[in-house]
Amino acid sequence: MMRRLALLAAAIFAAAGGGAMAQGVQDSSRVAIVTSDVDRFFALYDDPALAADPDALAARYLATPSPGLVEFMALRRITPDRLAAALRAKPAVYRDARGCAAKLDKVRGRLVAATDRLAALYPKAVFPPITIAIGRASSAGTANAKGLYIGLEMLCAAKFIEADDEDRMVHVIAHEYAHVQQPLAQVDDENATVLHAALVEGAAEFVTERMTGSVAYPLLHQWAAERTAELETAFLAEKGRKGARFALALQPAGRWRLARRPRLLGGLPHRPGLLRPRARQDAGAARDHRDARPRRLPRRERLGTGRIERFQVGRNRMTTRKTR
């Protein structure tokens, strides 16, 4: 069944993608991948005034943003006060992001190669700019009609997706770029079914693998491969449920709490909005969603056992939680 779904998803992707987000075809070698905001941020990062004084952030980092950072600031409500507060509250996140910043040149080359492959596979593909910047540690990224915007610090911290920083950045950004080609991924439909969301996400993963040689969520795929029959049975029972915003949403949590099952199968919302999933509740499902509400979790990574562990989804972050 999963193979048939993958083929159907690929067909839907190819049939529906012509009108997404922009008109016409561009040569993928011309895709803009903007990282100047990251360079400027880390040139200033060692100055303690950045975290202590929002005015310093406003004058030195946010005063001369790239056009993509301007959009990212508006979409994710990045202000000097909020960014300064994040720098004080989450110093390790920004410190670790410096290591990811050092890998951006290699990431850029691999993304250009990936978009070259996308252009060869799908001549109608569009190539809006990709901006990689530093945000307030609340979102790994989002998109609109003007481009794709990546919060480096959060994508760098999302090691539960894939352990290698460079691979994770390439694969997740390619996955979101696949969503750019999907008109269905641009529509926030509260009546979308679990099947609809699964096809949108599955198509994006299928295309990501064609672009990069890997899916965006390899650990999740590894986890699911060991439970194929169980997941297929559960999926068939839920595929027509409406109000789903996740691929194989496994929501409401109370109806899907079987042994060691991640609460999220498929990673991201089907509308580009990296790592900021929100479970839409209807009146009939509200009671079942009680134990899906955000909870504060330990900050350390818990993937040392070599298996996917249960995802806990919050409004502003996605973290991991150890299974029992």
Tab-separated table of C-alpha atoms in Angstrom:
chain	number	residue	atom	x	y	z
A	1	MET	CA	0.000	0.000	0.000
A	2	MET	CA	2.779	2.438	0.865
A	3	ARG	CA	4.367	1.896	-2.553
A	4	ARG	CA	1.058	2.651	-4.264
A	5	LEU	CA	0.629	5.777	-2.148
A	6	ALA	CA	4.119	6.960	-3.096
A	7	LEU	CA	3.382	6.511	-6.789
A	8	LEU	CA	0.037	8.281	-6.439
A	9	ALA	CA	1.693	11.117	-4.530
A	10	ALA	CA	4.286	11.540	-7.252
A	11	ALA	CA	1.556	11.666	-9.884
A	12	ILE	CA	-0.362	14.314	-7.939
A	13	PHE	CA	2.825	16.340	-7.523
A	14	ALA	CA	3.556	16.277	-11.251
A	15	ALA	CA	-0.015	17.031	-12.285
A	16	ALA	CA	-0.610	19.919	-9.901
A	17	GLY	CA	2.658	21.799	-9.761
A	18	GLY	CA	2.538	24.188	-12.699
A	19	GLY	CA	1.088	27.235	-10.957
A	20	ALA	CA	2.969	27.312	-7.680
A	21	MET	CA	4.064	30.633	-6.232
A	22	ALA	CA	5.534	32.128	-9.397
A	23	GLN	CA	5.180	32.021	-13.142
A	24	GLY	CA	7.625	30.747	-15.712
A	25	VAL	CA	10.812	28.752	-15.499
A	26	GLN	CA	14.166	29.856	-14.213
A	27	ASP	CA	17.540	28.243	-14.623
A	28	SER	CA	18.308	26.646	-11.239
A	29	SER	CA	21.920	27.874	-11.400
A	30	ARG	CA	20.448	31.320	-10.785
A	31	VAL	CA	18.652	30.369	-7.568
A	32	ALA	CA	19.614	32.900	-4.892
A	33	ILE	CA	20.795	31.408	-1.596
A	34	VAL	CA	21.340	34.362	0.736
A	35	THR	CA	23.458	33.877	3.876
A	36	SER	CA	24.717	37.431	4.442
A	37	ASP	CA	22.537	37.879	7.538
A	38	VAL	CA	24.242	34.904	9.197
A	39	ASP	CA	27.680	36.336	8.403
A	40	ARG	CA	26.724	39.703	9.849
A	41	PHE	CA	25.210	38.184	12.987
A	42	PHE	CA	28.236	36.083	13.891
A	43	ALA	CA	30.609	38.959	13.176
A	44	LEU	CA	28.807	40.704	16.058
A	45	TYR	CA	27.940	37.689	18.191
A	46	ASP	CA	30.812	37.840	20.678
A	47	ASP	CA	29.810	41.328	21.821
A	48	PRO	CA	27.748	40.886	25.032
A	49	ALA	CA	25.829	44.054	24.192
A	50	LEU	CA	23.806	42.126	21.610
A	51	ALA	CA	21.974	40.081	24.213
A	52	ALA	CA	21.871	42.833	26.813
A	53	ASP	CA	20.638	45.693	24.658
A	54	PRO	CA	17.858	45.367	22.061
A	55	ASP	CA	18.865	48.747	20.669
A	56	ALA	CA	22.288	47.333	19.805
A	57	LEU	CA	20.628	44.490	17.919
A	58	ALA	CA	18.365	46.928	16.118
A	59	ALA	CA	21.241	49.156	15.055
A	60	ARG	CA	23.810	46.506	14.186
A	61	TYR	CA	22.022	43.361	12.998
A	62	LEU	CA	18.424	44.220	12.139
A	63	ALA	CA	19.012	47.685	10.691
A	64	THR	CA	20.472	46.387	7.415
A	65	PRO	CA	18.650	43.114	6.770
A	66	SER	CA	18.482	41.292	3.480
A	67	PRO	CA	15.065	41.391	1.768
A	68	GLY	CA	14.541	37.808	2.897
A	69	LEU	CA	15.227	38.638	6.527
A	70	VAL	CA	12.703	41.484	6.286
A	71	GLU	CA	10.074	38.937	5.247
A	72	PHE	CA	11.187	36.437	7.902
A	73	MET	CA	10.982	39.124	10.604
A	74	ALA	CA	7.406	39.935	9.624
A	75	LEU	CA	6.280	36.328	9.304
A	76	ARG	CA	7.845	35.161	12.561
A	77	ARG	CA	7.522	38.376	14.592
A	78	ILE	CA	11.241	38.871	15.044
A	79	THR	CA	11.858	42.126	16.916
A	80	PRO	CA	14.954	43.469	18.705
A	81	ASP	CA	13.377	42.816	22.113
A	82	ARG	CA	12.363	39.267	21.297
A	83	LEU	CA	15.666	38.409	19.668
A	84	ALA	CA	17.639	39.816	22.611
A	85	ALA	CA	15.470	37.789	24.999
A	86	ALA	CA	16.140	34.635	22.986
A	87	LEU	CA	19.889	35.273	23.043
A	88	ARG	CA	19.751	35.490	26.831
A	89	ALA	CA	17.426	32.519	27.298
A	90	LYS	CA	19.013	30.096	24.815
A	91	PRO	CA	22.729	30.849	24.536
A	92	ALA	CA	23.606	27.249	23.656
A	93	VAL	CA	21.303	27.302	20.624
A	94	TYR	CA	23.105	30.301	19.133
A	95	ARG	CA	26.533	29.051	20.129
A	96	ASP	CA	25.901	25.743	18.350
A	97	ALA	CA	24.546	27.555	15.290
A	98	ARG	CA	27.994	29.017	14.679
A	99	GLY	CA	29.202	25.521	13.822
A	100	CYS	CA	26.385	25.147	11.294
A	101	ALA	CA	27.193	28.568	9.845
A	102	ALA	CA	30.688	27.323	9.018
A	103	LYS	CA	29.124	24.635	6.802
A	104	LEU	CA	26.937	26.933	4.724
A	105	ASP	CA	29.311	27.095	1.755
A	106	LYS	CA	29.054	23.325	1.323
A	107	VAL	CA	25.307	23.450	1.910
A	108	ARG	CA	24.996	26.098	-0.800
A	109	GLY	CA	26.838	23.952	-3.356
A	110	ARG	CA	24.731	20.902	-2.580
A	111	LEU	CA	21.484	22.874	-2.779
A	112	VAL	CA	22.441	24.295	-6.181
A	113	ALA	CA	23.121	20.746	-7.377
A	114	ALA	CA	19.803	19.589	-5.896
A	115	THR	CA	17.852	22.323	-7.650
A	116	ASP	CA	19.644	21.452	-10.899
A	117	ARG	CA	18.282	17.932	-10.511
A	118	LEU	CA	14.821	19.326	-9.733
A	119	ALA	CA	14.918	21.380	-12.942
A	120	ALA	CA	15.855	18.283	-14.935
A	121	LEU	CA	13.119	16.205	-13.311
A	122	TYR	CA	10.420	18.857	-13.465
A	123	PRO	CA	10.847	21.543	-16.139
A	124	LYS	CA	7.939	23.588	-14.728
A	125	ALA	CA	9.725	24.010	-11.391
A	126	VAL	CA	10.053	27.502	-9.938
A	127	PHE	CA	13.047	28.731	-7.953
A	128	PRO	CA	12.277	31.505	-5.456
A	129	PRO	CA	15.205	32.727	-3.341
A	130	ILE	CA	16.296	30.950	-0.179
A	131	THR	CA	17.305	33.161	2.745
A	132	ILE	CA	19.179	31.603	5.667
A	133	ALA	CA	19.244	33.947	8.649
A	134	ILE	CA	19.295	34.041	12.441
A	135	GLY	CA	15.919	34.340	14.147
A	136	ARG	CA	14.602	34.265	17.686
A	137	ALA	CA	14.861	30.477	18.152
A	138	SER	CA	11.161	29.966	17.561
A	139	SER	CA	11.034	28.618	14.005
A	140	ALA	CA	13.366	26.788	11.671
A	141	GLY	CA	11.706	28.493	8.768
A	142	THR	CA	8.692	29.377	6.696
A	143	ALA	CA	7.810	30.481	3.171
A	144	ASN	CA	5.618	32.860	1.231
A	145	ALA	CA	5.248	33.890	-2.401
A	146	LYS	CA	8.561	35.770	-2.240
A	147	GLY	CA	10.773	32.949	-1.052
A	148	LEU	CA	11.842	30.407	1.531
A	149	TYR	CA	13.223	31.630	4.878
A	150	ILE	CA	15.330	29.427	7.156
A	151	GLY	CA	16.083	30.058	10.825
A	152	LEU	CA	19.575	28.599	11.006
A	153	GLU	CA	19.711	28.349	14.789
A	154	MET	CA	16.588	26.180	15.001
A	155	LEU	CA	17.373	23.965	12.033
A	156	CYS	CA	20.839	23.454	13.492
A	157	ALA	CA	19.289	22.408	16.818
A	158	ALA	CA	16.884	19.894	15.230
A	159	LYS	CA	19.263	16.959	15.482
A	160	PHE	CA	16.380	14.563	16.082
A	161	ILE	CA	15.635	14.871	12.342
A	162	GLU	CA	19.114	13.794	11.230
A	163	ALA	CA	22.372	13.774	13.153
A	164	ASP	CA	24.684	15.324	10.545
A	165	ASP	CA	24.234	19.109	10.395
A	166	GLU	CA	25.153	19.545	6.743
A	167	ASP	CA	22.977	16.660	5.566
A	168	ARG	CA	20.051	17.861	7.681
A	169	MET	CA	20.200	21.393	6.286
A	170	VAL	CA	20.381	20.192	2.681
A	171	HIS	CA	17.628	17.604	2.989
A	172	VAL	CA	15.135	19.685	4.983
A	173	ILE	CA	15.580	22.771	2.781
A	174	ALA	CA	15.160	20.596	-0.326
A	175	HIS	CA	11.978	19.132	1.194
A	176	GLU	CA	10.559	22.607	1.723
A	177	TYR	CA	11.607	23.580	-1.800
A	178	ALA	CA	9.598	20.611	-3.047
A	179	HIS	CA	6.583	22.063	-1.224
A	180	VAL	CA	7.091	25.301	-3.168
A	181	GLN	CA	6.123	23.383	-6.306
A	182	GLN	CA	2.826	22.136	-4.810
A	183	PRO	CA	-0.262	24.356	-5.128
A	184	LEU	CA	-2.009	22.073	-2.632
A	185	ALA	CA	0.706	22.843	-0.092
A	186	GLN	CA	-0.063	26.561	-0.286
A	187	VAL	CA	-3.707	26.139	0.792
A	188	ASP	CA	-4.572	26.019	4.489
A	189	ASP	CA	-7.661	23.796	4.273
A	190	GLU	CA	-9.160	22.909	7.631
A	191	ASN	CA	-11.166	20.147	5.932
A	192	ALA	CA	-8.127	18.424	4.460
A	193	THR	CA	-8.032	14.742	5.305
A	194	VAL	CA	-5.207	12.673	6.717
A	195	LEU	CA	-4.890	11.086	3.260
A	196	HIS	CA	-4.541	14.514	1.626
A	197	ALA	CA	-1.825	15.553	4.077
A	198	ALA	CA	-0.031	12.225	3.676
A	199	LEU	CA	0.039	12.596	-0.105
A	200	VAL	CA	1.356	16.165	0.060
A	201	GLU	CA	4.095	15.236	2.525
A	202	GLY	CA	4.840	11.934	0.830
A	203	ALA	CA	5.247	13.643	-2.535
A	204	ALA	CA	7.656	16.161	-0.997
A	205	GLU	CA	9.727	13.351	0.525
A	206	PHE	CA	9.700	11.455	-2.786
A	207	VAL	CA	10.978	14.506	-4.667
A	208	THR	CA	13.516	15.323	-1.932
A	209	GLU	CA	15.033	11.879	-2.352
A	210	ARG	CA	15.236	12.381	-6.118
A	211	MET	CA	16.885	15.783	-5.585
A	212	THR	CA	19.393	14.893	-2.874
A	213	GLY	CA	19.689	11.126	-2.655
A	214	SER	CA	17.989	11.055	0.746
A	215	VAL	CA	14.637	11.762	2.311
A	216	ALA	CA	14.480	14.693	4.725
A	217	TYR	CA	13.576	12.544	7.751
A	218	PRO	CA	15.683	9.369	7.534
A	219	LEU	CA	15.359	8.418	11.205
A	220	LEU	CA	11.593	8.676	10.998
A	221	HIS	CA	11.525	6.529	7.870
A	222	GLN	CA	13.728	3.980	9.634
A	223	TRP	CA	11.329	3.896	12.573
A	224	ALA	CA	8.287	3.459	10.308
A	225	ALA	CA	9.907	0.736	8.194
A	226	GLU	CA	10.001	-1.528	11.243
A	227	ARG	CA	6.243	-1.098	11.813
A	228	THR	CA	4.818	-1.142	8.298
A	229	ALA	CA	1.848	-3.462	8.904
A	230	GLU	CA	0.811	-1.727	12.120
A	231	LEU	CA	0.986	1.726	10.557
A	232	GLU	CA	-0.852	0.705	7.386
A	233	THR	CA	-3.717	-0.730	9.433
A	234	ALA	CA	-3.970	2.366	11.607
A	235	PHE	CA	-3.670	4.696	8.627
A	236	LEU	CA	-6.521	3.010	6.753
A	237	ALA	CA	-8.755	3.591	9.763
A	238	GLU	CA	-7.907	7.311	9.891
A	239	LYS	CA	-7.263	8.310	6.280
A	240	GLY	CA	-10.627	9.999	5.760
A	241	ARG	CA	-10.597	12.045	8.959
A	242	LYS	CA	-10.832	15.773	8.276
A	243	GLY	CA	-9.047	18.655	9.937
A	244	ALA	CA	-5.612	17.033	9.656
A	245	ARG	CA	-2.627	19.303	9.128
A	246	PHE	CA	0.051	16.634	9.423
A	247	ALA	CA	1.067	13.809	7.178
A	248	LEU	CA	-0.098	10.597	8.864
A	249	ALA	CA	-0.982	12.953	11.665
A	250	LEU	CA	-1.475	10.430	14.458
A	251	GLN	CA	-3.851	12.928	16.001
A	252	PRO	CA	-5.796	13.027	18.244
A	253	ALA	CA	-3.044	11.612	20.393
A	254	GLY	CA	-5.414	9.561	22.534
A	255	ARG	CA	-6.625	7.581	19.519
A	256	TRP	CA	-3.135	6.797	18.306
A	257	ARG	CA	-1.216	6.057	21.451
A	258	LEU	CA	0.132	2.648	20.598
A	259	ALA	CA	3.488	1.267	21.571
A	260	ARG	CA	6.323	3.718	20.981
A	261	ARG	CA	4.708	5.530	18.078
A	262	PRO	CA	5.930	9.043	17.287
A	263	ARG	CA	3.085	11.504	17.599
A	264	LEU	CA	4.083	12.932	14.219
A	265	LEU	CA	4.719	10.850	11.104
A	266	GLY	CA	5.793	12.988	8.209
A	267	GLY	CA	7.593	15.826	9.905
A	268	LEU	CA	6.262	19.187	8.845
A	269	PRO	CA	2.908	20.736	8.133
A	270	HIS	CA	1.861	20.359	4.520
A	271	ARG	CA	1.923	24.147	4.181
A	272	PRO	CA	5.540	25.356	4.407
A	273	GLY	CA	6.178	26.398	7.986
A	274	LEU	CA	9.151	24.458	9.161
A	275	LEU	CA	9.036	22.992	12.646
A	276	ARG	CA	6.075	25.115	13.703
A	277	PRO	CA	3.264	22.541	13.515
A	278	ARG	CA	-0.128	23.292	15.021
A	279	ALA	CA	-2.763	20.589	15.448
A	280	ARG	CA	-6.122	21.977	14.325
A	281	GLN	CA	-8.901	20.872	16.668
A	282	ASP	CA	-12.546	20.518	15.777
A	283	ALA	CA	-15.271	20.334	18.405
A	284	GLY	CA	-15.617	16.575	18.176
A	285	ALA	CA	-11.886	15.925	18.638
A	286	ALA	CA	-11.131	18.474	21.357
A	287	ARG	CA	-11.449	15.997	24.194
A	288	ASP	CA	-9.054	13.571	22.554
A	289	HIS	CA	-6.473	16.346	22.126
A	290	ARG	CA	-6.063	17.102	25.816
A	291	ASP	CA	-2.814	15.224	26.176
A	292	ALA	CA	-1.448	16.769	22.940
A	293	ARG	CA	-1.158	20.213	24.520
A	294	PRO	CA	2.353	21.724	24.741
A	295	ARG	CA	4.452	20.681	27.715
A	296	ARG	CA	7.911	21.749	28.839
A	297	LEU	CA	10.420	18.988	28.159
A	298	PRO	CA	14.094	18.315	28.947
A	299	ARG	CA	16.397	20.229	26.616
A	300	ARG	CA	18.955	17.501	26.026
A	301	GLU	CA	18.786	15.336	22.948
A	302	ARG	CA	17.501	11.809	23.484
A	303	LEU	CA	18.375	9.872	20.380
A	304	GLY	CA	21.321	7.992	21.821
A	305	THR	CA	19.543	4.638	21.644
A	306	GLY	CA	19.660	4.675	17.853
A	307	ARG	CA	15.875	4.641	17.435
A	308	ILE	CA	13.344	7.360	16.818
A	309	GLU	CA	11.780	8.522	20.028
A	310	ARG	CA	8.424	10.126	20.482
A	311	PHE	CA	8.039	13.682	19.218
A	312	GLN	CA	6.405	16.236	21.472
A	313	VAL	CA	4.893	19.034	19.432
A	314	GLY	CA	4.536	22.523	20.874
A	315	ARG	CA	3.250	25.743	19.396
A	316	ASN	CA	6.683	27.290	18.928
A	317	ARG	CA	9.017	24.344	18.853
A	318	MET	CA	9.368	20.664	18.224
A	319	THR	CA	11.388	18.663	20.729
A	320	THR	CA	11.850	14.998	21.522
A	321	ARG	CA	10.534	13.039	24.428
A	322	LYS	CA	11.808	9.669	25.579
A	323	THR	CA	9.374	6.826	25.061
A	324	ARG	CA	8.367	4.670	27.937
